[in-house]
PDB file of C-alpha atoms in Angstrom:
ATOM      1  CA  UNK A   1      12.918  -1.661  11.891  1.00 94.00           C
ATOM      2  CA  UNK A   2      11.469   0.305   9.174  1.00 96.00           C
ATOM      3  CA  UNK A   3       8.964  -1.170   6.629  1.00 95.00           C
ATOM      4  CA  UNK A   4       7.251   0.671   3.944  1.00 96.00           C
ATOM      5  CA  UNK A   5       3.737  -0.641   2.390  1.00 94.00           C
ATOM      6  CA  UNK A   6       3.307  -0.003  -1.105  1.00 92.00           C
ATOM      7  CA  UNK A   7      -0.909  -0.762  -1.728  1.00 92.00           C
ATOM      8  CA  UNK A   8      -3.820   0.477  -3.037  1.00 92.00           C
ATOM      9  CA  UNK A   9      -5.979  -0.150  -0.104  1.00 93.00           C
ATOM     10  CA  UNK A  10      -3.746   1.901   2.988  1.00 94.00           C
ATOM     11  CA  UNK A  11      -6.601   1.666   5.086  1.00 94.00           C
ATOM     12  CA  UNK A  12      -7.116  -1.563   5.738  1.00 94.00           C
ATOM     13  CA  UNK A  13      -3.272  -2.232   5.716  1.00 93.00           C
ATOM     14  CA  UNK A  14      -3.032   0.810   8.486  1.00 91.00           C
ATOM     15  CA  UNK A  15      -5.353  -0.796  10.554  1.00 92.00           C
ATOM     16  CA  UNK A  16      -4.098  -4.660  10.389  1.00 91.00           C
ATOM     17  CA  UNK A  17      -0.354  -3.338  11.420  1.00 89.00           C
ATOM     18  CA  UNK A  18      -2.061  -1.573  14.412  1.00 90.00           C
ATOM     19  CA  UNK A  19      -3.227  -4.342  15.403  1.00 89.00           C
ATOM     20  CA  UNK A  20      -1.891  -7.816  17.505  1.00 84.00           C
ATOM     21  CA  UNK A  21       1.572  -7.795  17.645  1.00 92.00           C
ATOM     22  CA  UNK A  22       2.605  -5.511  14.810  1.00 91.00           C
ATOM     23  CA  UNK A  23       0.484  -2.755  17.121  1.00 92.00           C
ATOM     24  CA  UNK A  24       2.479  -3.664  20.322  1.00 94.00           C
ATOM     25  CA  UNK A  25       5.490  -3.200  18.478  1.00 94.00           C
ATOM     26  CA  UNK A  26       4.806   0.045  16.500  1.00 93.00           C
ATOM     27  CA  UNK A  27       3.479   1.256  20.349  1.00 94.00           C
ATOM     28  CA  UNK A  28       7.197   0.469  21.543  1.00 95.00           C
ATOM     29  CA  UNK A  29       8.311   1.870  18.737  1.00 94.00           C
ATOM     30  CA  UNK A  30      10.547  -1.104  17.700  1.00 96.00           C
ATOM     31  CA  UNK A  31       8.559  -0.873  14.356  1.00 93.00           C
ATOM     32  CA  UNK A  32       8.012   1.483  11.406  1.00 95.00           C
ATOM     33  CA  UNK A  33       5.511   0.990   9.494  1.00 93.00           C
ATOM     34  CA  UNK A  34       5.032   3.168   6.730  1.00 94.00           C
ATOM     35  CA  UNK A  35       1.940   2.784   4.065  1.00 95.00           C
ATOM     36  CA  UNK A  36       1.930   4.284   1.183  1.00 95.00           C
ATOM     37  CA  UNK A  37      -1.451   4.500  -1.574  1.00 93.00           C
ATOM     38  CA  UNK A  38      -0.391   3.955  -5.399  1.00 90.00           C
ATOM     39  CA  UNK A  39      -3.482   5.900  -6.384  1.00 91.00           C
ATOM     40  CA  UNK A  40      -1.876   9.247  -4.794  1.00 90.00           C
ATOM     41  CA  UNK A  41       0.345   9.688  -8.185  1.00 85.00           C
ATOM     42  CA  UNK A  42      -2.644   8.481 -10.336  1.00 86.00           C
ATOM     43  CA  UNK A  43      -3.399  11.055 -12.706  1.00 85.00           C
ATOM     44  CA  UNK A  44      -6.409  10.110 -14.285  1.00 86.00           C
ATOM     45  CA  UNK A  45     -10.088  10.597 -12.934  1.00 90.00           C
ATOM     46  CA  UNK A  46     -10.777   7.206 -11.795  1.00 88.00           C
ATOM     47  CA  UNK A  47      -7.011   7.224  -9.803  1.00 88.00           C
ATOM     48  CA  UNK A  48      -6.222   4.001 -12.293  1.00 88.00           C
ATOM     49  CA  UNK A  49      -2.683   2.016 -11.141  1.00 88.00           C
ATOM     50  CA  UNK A  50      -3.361  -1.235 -12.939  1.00 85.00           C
ATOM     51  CA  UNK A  51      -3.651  -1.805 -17.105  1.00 83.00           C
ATOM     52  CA  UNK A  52      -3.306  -4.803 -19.145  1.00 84.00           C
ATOM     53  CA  UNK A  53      -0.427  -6.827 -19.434  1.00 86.00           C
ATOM     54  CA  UNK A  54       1.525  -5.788 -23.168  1.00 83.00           C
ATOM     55  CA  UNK A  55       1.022  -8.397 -25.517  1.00 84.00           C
ATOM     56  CA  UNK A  56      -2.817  -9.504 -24.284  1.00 80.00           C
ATOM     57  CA  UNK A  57      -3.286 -12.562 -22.082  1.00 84.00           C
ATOM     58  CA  UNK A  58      -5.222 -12.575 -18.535  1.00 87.00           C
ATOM     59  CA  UNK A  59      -4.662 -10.835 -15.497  1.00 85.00           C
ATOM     60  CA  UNK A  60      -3.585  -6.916 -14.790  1.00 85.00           C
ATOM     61  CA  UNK A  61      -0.142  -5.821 -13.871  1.00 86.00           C
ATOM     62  CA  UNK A  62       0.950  -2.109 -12.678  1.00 83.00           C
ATOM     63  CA  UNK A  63       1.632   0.851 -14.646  1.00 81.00           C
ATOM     64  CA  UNK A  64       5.170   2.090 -14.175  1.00 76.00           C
ATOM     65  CA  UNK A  65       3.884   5.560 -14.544  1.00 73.00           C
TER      66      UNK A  65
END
């Protein structure tokens, strides 16, 4: 099984799926786990993925650039 990790923290999602069971499994090779980092098509300096959500209000929400 194949399972791809879209996140702006890889690290620390690399390391918890090589860990407990998800570990054993990706050992085996039973599981894929694939983790990819949003900031790697970030083009400005400070590798920005989040912005404000259209219209005002609270929270952030992703760019789809």
């Amino acid at each position: 099984m194949r399972i791809d990790v879209f996140t702006i923290f890889p690290e620390m999602v690399d390391d918890f799926a090589s860990q407990s069971l998800l570990g054993k499994a990706r050992e085996r090779a039973v599981l894929d786990v694939r983790v990819h980092d949003l900031r790697s098509g970030a083009n400005d300096p400070h590798r920005s993925v989040d912005d404000s959500p259209f219209g005002g209000g609270a929270g952030m929400v992703l760019m789809p650039e």
